[in-house]
Each structure stands twice: as structure tokens, then as C-alpha cells.
Short mmCIF file of C-alpha atoms in Angstrom, two decimals:
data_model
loop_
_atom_site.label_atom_id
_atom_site.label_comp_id
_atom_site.label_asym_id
_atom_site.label_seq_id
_atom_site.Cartn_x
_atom_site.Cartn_y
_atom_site.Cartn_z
CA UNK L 9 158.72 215.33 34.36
CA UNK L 10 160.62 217.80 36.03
CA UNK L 11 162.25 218.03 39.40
CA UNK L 12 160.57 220.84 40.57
CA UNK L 13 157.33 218.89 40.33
CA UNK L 14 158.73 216.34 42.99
CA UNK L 15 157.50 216.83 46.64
CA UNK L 16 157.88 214.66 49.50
CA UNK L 17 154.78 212.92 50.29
CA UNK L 18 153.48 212.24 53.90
CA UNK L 19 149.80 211.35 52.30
CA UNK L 20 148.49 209.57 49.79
CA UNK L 21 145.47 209.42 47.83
CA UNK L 22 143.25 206.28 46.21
CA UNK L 23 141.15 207.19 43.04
CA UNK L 24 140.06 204.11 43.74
CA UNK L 25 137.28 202.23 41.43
CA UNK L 26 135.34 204.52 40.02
CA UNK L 27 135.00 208.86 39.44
CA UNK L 28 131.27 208.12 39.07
CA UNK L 29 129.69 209.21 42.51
CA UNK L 30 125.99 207.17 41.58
CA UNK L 31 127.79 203.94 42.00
CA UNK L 32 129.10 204.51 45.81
CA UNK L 33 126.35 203.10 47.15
CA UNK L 34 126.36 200.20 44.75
CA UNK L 35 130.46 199.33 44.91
CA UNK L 36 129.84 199.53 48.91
CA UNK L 37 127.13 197.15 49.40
CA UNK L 38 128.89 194.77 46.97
CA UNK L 39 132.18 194.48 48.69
CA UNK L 40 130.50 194.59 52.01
CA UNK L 41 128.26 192.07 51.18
CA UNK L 42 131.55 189.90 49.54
CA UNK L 43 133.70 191.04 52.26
CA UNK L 44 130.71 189.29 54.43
CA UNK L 45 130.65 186.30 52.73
CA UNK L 46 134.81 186.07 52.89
CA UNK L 47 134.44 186.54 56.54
CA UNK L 48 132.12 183.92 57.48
CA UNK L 49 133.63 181.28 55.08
CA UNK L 50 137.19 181.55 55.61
CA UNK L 51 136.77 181.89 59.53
CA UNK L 52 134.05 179.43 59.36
CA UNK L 53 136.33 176.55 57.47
CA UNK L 54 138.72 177.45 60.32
CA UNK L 55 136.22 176.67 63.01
CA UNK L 56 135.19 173.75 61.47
CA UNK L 57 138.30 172.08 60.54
CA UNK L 58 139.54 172.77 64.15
CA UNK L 59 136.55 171.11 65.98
CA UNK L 60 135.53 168.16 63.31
CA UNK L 61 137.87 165.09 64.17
CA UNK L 62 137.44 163.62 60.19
CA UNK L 63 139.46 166.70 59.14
CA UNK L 64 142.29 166.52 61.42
CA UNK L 65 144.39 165.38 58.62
CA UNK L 66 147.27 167.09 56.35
CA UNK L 67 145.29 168.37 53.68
CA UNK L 68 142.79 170.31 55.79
CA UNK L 69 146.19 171.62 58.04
CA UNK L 70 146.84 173.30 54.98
CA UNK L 71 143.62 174.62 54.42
CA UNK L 72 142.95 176.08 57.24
CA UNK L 73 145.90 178.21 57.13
CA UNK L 74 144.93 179.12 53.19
CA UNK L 75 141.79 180.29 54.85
CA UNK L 76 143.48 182.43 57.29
CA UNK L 77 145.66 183.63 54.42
CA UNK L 78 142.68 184.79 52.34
CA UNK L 79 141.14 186.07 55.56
CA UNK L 80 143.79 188.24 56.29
CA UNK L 81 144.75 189.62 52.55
CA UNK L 82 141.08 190.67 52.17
CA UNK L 83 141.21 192.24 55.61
CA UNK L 84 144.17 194.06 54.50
CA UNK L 85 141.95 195.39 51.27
CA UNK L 86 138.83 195.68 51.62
CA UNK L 87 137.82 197.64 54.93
CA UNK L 88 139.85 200.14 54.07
CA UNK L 89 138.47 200.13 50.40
CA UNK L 90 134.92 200.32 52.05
CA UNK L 91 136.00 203.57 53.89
CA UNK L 92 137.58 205.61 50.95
CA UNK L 93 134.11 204.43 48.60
CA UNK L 94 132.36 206.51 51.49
CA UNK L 95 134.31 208.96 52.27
CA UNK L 96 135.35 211.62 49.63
CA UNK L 97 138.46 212.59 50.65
CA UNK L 98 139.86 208.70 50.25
CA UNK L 99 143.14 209.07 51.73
CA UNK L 100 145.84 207.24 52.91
CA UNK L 101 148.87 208.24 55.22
CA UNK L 102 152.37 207.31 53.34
CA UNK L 103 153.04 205.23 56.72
CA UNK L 104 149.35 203.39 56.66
CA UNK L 105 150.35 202.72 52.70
CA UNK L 106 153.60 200.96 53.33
CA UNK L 107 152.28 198.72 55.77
CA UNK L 108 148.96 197.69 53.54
CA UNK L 109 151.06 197.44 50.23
CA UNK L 110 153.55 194.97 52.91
CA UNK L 111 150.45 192.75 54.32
CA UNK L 112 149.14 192.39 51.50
CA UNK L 113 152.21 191.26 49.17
CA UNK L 114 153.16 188.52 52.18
CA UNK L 115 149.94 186.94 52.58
CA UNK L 116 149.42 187.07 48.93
CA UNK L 117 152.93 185.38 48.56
CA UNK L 118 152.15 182.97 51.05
CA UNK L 119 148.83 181.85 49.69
CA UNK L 120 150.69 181.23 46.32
CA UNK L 121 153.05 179.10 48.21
CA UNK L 122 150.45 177.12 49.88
CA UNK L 123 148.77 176.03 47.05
CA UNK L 124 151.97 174.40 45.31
CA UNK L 125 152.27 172.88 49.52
CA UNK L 126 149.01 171.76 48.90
CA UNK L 127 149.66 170.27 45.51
CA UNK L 128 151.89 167.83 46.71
CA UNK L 129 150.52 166.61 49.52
CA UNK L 130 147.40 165.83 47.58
CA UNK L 131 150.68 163.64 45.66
CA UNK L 132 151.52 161.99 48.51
CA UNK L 133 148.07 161.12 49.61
CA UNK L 134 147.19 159.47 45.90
CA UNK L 135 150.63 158.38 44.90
CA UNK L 136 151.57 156.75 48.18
CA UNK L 137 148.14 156.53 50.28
CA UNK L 138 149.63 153.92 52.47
CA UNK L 139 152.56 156.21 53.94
CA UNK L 140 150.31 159.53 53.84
CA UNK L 141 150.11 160.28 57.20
CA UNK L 142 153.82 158.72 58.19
CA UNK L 143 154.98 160.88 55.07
CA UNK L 144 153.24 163.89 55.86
CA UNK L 145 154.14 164.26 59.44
CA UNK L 146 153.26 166.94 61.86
CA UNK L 147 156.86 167.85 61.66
CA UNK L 148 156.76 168.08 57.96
CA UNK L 149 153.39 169.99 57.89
CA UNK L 150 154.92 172.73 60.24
CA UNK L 151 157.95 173.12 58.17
CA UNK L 152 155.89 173.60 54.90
CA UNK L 153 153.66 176.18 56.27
CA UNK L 154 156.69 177.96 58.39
CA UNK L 155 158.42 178.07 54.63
CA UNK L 156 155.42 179.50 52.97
CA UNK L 157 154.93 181.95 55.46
CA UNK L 158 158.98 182.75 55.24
CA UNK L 159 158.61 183.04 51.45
CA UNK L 160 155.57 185.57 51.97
CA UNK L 161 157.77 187.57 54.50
CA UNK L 162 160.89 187.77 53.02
CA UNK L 163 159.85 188.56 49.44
CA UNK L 164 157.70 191.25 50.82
CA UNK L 165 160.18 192.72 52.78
CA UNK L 166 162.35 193.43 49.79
CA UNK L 167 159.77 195.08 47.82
CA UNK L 168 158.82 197.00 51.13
CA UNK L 169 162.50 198.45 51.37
CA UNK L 170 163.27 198.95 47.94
CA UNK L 171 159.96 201.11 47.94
CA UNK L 172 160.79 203.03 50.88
CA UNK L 173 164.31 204.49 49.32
CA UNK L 174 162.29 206.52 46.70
CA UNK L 175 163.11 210.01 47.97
CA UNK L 176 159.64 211.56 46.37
CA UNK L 177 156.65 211.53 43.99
CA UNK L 178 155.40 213.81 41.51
CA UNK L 179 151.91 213.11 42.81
CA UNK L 180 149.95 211.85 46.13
CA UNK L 181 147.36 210.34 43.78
CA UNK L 182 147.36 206.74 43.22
CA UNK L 183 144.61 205.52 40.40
CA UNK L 184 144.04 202.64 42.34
CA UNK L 185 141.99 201.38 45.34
CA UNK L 186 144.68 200.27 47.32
CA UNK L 187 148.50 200.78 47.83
CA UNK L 188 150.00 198.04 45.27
CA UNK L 189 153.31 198.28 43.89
CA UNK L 190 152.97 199.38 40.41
CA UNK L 191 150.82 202.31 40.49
CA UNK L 192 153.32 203.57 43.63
CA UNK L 193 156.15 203.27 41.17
CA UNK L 194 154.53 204.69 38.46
CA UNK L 195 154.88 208.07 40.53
CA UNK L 196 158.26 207.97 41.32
CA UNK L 197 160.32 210.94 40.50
CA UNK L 198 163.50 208.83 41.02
CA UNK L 199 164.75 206.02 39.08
CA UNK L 200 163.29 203.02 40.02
CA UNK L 201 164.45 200.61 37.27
CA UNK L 202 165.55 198.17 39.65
CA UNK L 203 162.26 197.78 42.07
CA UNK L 204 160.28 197.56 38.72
CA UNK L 205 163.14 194.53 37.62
CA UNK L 206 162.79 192.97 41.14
CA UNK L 207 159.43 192.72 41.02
CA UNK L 208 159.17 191.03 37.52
CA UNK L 209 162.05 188.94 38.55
CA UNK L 210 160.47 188.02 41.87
CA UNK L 211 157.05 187.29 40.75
CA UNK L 212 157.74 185.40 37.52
CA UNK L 213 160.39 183.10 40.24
CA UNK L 214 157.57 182.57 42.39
CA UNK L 215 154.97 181.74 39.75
CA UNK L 216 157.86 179.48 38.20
CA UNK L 217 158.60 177.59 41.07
CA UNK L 218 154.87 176.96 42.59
CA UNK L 219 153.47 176.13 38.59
CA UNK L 220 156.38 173.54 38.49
CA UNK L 221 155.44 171.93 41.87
CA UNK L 222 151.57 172.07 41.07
CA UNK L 223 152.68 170.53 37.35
CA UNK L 224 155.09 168.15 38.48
CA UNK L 225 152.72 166.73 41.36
CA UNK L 226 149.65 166.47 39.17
CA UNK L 227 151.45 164.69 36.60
CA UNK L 228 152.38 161.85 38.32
CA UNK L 229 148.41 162.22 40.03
CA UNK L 230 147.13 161.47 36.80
CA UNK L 231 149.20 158.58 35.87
CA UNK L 232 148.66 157.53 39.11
CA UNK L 233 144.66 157.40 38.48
CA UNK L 234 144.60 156.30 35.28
CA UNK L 235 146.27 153.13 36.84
CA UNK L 236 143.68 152.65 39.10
CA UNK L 237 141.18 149.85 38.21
CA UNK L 238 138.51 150.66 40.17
CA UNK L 239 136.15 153.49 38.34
CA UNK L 240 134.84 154.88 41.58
CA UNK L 241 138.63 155.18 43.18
CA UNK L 242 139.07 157.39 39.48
CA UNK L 243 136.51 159.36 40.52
CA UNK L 244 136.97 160.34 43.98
CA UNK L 245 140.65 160.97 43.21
CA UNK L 246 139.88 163.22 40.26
CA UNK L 247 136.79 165.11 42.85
CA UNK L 248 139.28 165.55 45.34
CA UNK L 249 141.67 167.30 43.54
CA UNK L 250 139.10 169.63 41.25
CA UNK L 251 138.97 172.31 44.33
CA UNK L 252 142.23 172.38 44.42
CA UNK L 253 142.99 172.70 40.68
CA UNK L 254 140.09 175.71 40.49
CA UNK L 255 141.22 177.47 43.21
CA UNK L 256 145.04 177.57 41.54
CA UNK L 257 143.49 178.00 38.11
CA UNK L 258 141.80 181.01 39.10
CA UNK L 259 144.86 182.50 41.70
CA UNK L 260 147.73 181.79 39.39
CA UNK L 261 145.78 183.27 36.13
CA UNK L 262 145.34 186.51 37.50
CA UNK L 263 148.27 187.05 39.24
CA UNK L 264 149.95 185.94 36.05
CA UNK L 265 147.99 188.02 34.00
CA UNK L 266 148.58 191.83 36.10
CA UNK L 267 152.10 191.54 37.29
CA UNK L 268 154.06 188.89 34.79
CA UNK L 269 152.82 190.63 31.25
CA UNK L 270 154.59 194.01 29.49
CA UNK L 271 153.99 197.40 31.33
CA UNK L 272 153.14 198.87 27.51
CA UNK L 273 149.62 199.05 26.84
CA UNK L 274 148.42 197.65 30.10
CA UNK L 275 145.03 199.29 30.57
CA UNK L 276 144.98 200.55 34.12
CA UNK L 277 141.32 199.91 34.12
CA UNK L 278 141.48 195.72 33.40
CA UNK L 279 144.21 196.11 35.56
CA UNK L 280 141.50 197.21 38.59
CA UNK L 281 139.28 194.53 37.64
CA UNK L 282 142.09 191.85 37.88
CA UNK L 283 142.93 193.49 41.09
CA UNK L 284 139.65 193.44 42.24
CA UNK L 285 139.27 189.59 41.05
CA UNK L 286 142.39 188.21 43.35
CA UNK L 287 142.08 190.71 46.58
CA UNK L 288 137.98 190.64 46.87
CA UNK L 289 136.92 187.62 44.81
CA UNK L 290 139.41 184.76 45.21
CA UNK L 291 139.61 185.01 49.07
CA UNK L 292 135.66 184.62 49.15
CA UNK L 293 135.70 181.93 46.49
CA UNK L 294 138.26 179.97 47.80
CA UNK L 295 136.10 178.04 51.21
CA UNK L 296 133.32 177.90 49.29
CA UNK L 297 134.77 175.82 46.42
CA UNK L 298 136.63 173.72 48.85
CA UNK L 299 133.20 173.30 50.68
CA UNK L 300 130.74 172.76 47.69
CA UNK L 301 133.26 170.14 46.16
CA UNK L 302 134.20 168.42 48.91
CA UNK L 303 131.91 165.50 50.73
CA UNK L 304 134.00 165.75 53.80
CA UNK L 305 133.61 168.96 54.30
CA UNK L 306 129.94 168.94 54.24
CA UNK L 307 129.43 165.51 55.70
CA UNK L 308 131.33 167.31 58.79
CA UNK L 309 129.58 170.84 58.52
CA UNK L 310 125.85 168.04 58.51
CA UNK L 311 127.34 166.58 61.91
CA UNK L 312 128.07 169.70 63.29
CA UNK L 313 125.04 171.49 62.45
CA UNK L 314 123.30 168.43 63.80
CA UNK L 315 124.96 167.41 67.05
CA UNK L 316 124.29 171.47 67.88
CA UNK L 317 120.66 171.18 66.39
CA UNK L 318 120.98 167.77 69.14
CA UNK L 319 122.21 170.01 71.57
CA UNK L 320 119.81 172.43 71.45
CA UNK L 321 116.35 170.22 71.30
CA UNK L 322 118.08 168.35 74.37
CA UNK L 323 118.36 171.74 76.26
CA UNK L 324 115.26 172.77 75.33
CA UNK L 325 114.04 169.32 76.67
CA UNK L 326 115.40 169.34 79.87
CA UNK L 327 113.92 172.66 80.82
CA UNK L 328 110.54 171.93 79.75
CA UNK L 329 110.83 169.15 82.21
CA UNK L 330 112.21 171.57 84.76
CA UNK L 331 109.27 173.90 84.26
CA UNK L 332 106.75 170.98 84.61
CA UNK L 333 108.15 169.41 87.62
CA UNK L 334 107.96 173.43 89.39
#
């Protein structure tokens, strides 16, 4: 492509899912209604972790903070996403591009990280259940989280400046529906070799190092179970740790799949749907497997819902009796 084609770009535009105007309608009540769903659940895990005593432990530390993670990379997506599927002009300022393509790498950085932080504490609670809570101290927990938030930041920030030395683009249109990495390069008029090295190198690192902690840990959880003698400790040790296991199936395999795999061939429209999958999907799924698989978690969403059903038949009560003593 030649250099006269090359402009400096103050705007940018998203082609975003689909060229197909019948399915507006459609693609916006889906991701509204998901978007919906991802709201309520993460925010609602939050609420209920922070408020029900039984899950003022480690584990559900972590999880909360993997909710507000998901939270806040689908908030980063998907609004925005909802706005360009109704509007037809569907774009973006270069400035308002940056700083979604930078959200959205961090927190999806820092989830990553959690989920090898939650790995091994589900190691320390199985493999050493006596020392759990000495082990996993509050100190600890901080220091963990502050690290996978650092991670998040950090590796983000790189990508972030790297991006913003390209001097121009041959085009303002990305065919995508939101500002990610690849498709921005893709446009370059400059060389960018080296962001398109960094980010392979980065990524594949990252995956490396969390798959290795998430291996490693539930290694030594399985030989740790199959020691067990009792059949129903087997069983609530292997329940307890198939949330976890799904949600990092599901996370790492797609993440794996669009940015650690050759750029030849790559079909830009799987690549959408894989998108799609881990900014949309994953954040909704996320609370709700930890909440359909877990009996805590719904033995302390029951008590909740019924020390407010309590609360309100007492209330309810008392001012009958009010209005029958007037």
C-alpha cells in the first residue's frame, strides 16, 4: 500500500458484527439482554459475598474481585457495542479507542491472572485445609490481587504505547466491534513488526505462566483427593473445584485460540465470534457457574432471600397492627 494512501486518523470506525441491517434489532436485544444478565450476576455475587458472613473467606475474596473484573471488561465492550448496532454511523474517536482497547486488555489480563490466584488457593485449601486461613492471610490475599491487577496494568500499558507511536493508517475502518489490537494493527501504514511480536510474546507468557500455576496446583489437588478415604470428602473436593476448572477451560481456550495461533488464514469472521465469546459471554457465564455449582453460594443467596422475605412479612406485620390499634 502506498504512502499517499496514509492519513492521520482522529476517528475511527467499527464494522462491527454484521453488514446485514435486518439483524440490528436482533444483535441489540441479545447483548442487552446478556449485558443484563452480566450486570445483575457479577454485581449481585459482589453484594452477596460482601453481606453473607459464610463467604467471608479467601476463595470468595477472589471472586468477588473476578466479578468486578468481568463487570468492568463487559462494561468496557458492550455499551458501546449496543450504541454503534443502533446507530449507523458507528464511530469511534481515535482518543475514545485507545482508552477502550487499554480497559479492556488490563481487566482482561487481570482476570487471567486471577484465575491461576484462584487455582492455588483452592491448593492450599485441599492440600493443607488445616493452615488455610493462617496460609492464606489477609495480607497474602491483598498482595495476590494487587499483583494481578499490576500484571493487567502494566502489560496493557505497553501495548497502549507501542500502539500510540504508529504515525497513521491507511483506513479509519476497523472490521471489528470494538477497538482490539489486531485489527488496529492490521491498518497500520508503518511498520509495526514489533507491537505484533510483543503481543504474541506477551500473551503466550501470560497464558504460560497462569496454565502452569492452574496445572501445577491441580496436580497435586488430585493426588491429594485420590488419597482421601472418605467418598463424600472426594466428592465435595472434586464439586468445589469444577466452577473453577469451567470457568478457566472456557477463558483460557478462547483467548488461546484468537491471539496465540498464526495470523495466516485466520478468518476474521471466527475471529468475531471468539471475540464475542470472551468479552460478552464469559463475563455473564462466569457468576452463574460459580453460583449453580456451588452449595455455599446458594445456601447463602436462600438465607438472604429469606431473612429479607423475614424482614418484609415482619414489617408488614407490625403495621397491620399499627393500623388496627388506630
Amino acid at each position: 500500500m502506498g504512502q499517499e494512501n496514509c492519513t492521520i486518523v482522529t476517528e475511527f470506525i467499527l464494522l462491527g458484527l454484521s453488514d446485514v441491517p435486518e439483524l440490528r434489532v436482533f444483535l441489540s436485544l441479545l447483548f442487552l439482554l446478556i449485558y443484563g444478565v452480566t450486570f445483575l450476576a457479577n454485581l449481585g455475587m459482589i453484594a452477596l459475598i460482601r453481606v453473607s458472613s459464610r463467604l467471608h473467606t479467601p476463595m470468595y475474596f477472589f471472586l468477588s474481585h473476578l466479578s468486578f473484573v468481568d463487570f468492568c471488561c463487559s462494561t468496557t465492550i458492550v455499551p458501546k457495542m449496543l450504541y454503534n448496532i443502533l446507530n449507523k454511523e458507528m464511530t469511534i474517536s481515535f482518543l475514545g479507542c485507545m482508552v477502550q482497547f487499554y480497559l479492556f486488555c488490563a481487566f482482561a489480563i487481570t482476570d487471567i491472572f486471577l484465575l491461576a490466584v484462584m487455582a492455588y488457593d483452592r491448593f492450599v485449601a485441599i492440600c493443607n485445609p488445616l493452615l488455610y486461613m493462617v496460609s492464606m492471610s489477609q495480607k497474602l490475599r491483598v498482595v495476590l490481587v494487587s499483583g494481578c491487577y499490576l500484571c493487567g496494568t502494566v502489560c496493557s500499558l505497553t501495548h497502549l504505547c507501542l500502539a500510540l507511536e504508529i504515525p497513521s493508517y491507511r483506513s479509519n475502518m476497523i472490521n471489528h466491534f470494538f477497538c482490539d489490537l489486531p485489527p488496529l494493527l492490521s491498518l497500520a501504514c508503518s511498520d509495526v513488526t514489533m507491537n505484533e511480536l510483543l503481543l504474541y510474546i506477551v500473551t503466550t507468557f501470560n497464558e504460560v505462566i497462569t496454565i502452569v500455576i492452574i496445572l501445577t496446583s491441580y496436580l497435586f489437588i488430585v493426588i491429594t483427593i485420590l488419597r482421601m478415604r472418605s467418598a463424600e470428602g472426594r466428592h465435595k473436593a472434586f464439586s468445589t473445584c469444577a466452577s473453577h476448572l469451567t470457568a478457566i477451560v472456557v477463558l483460557q481456550g478462547t483467548i488461546l485460540f484468537t491471539y496465540c495461533r498464526p495470523g495466516s488464514g485466520n478468518s476474521v469472521d471466527t475471529d468475531k465470534v471468539a471475540s464475542v465469546f470472551y468479552t460478552v459471554v464469559i463475563p455473564m457465564l462466569n457468576p452463574l457457574i460459580y453460583s449453580l455449582r456451588n452449595k455455599d453460594v446458594k445456601e447463602a443467596l436462600r438465607k438472604v432471600v429469606g431473612s429479607n422475605s423475614f424482614l418484609r412479612s415482619s414489617c408488614f406485620s407490625e403495621s397491620q397492627g399499627f393500623i388496627s390499634g388506630l
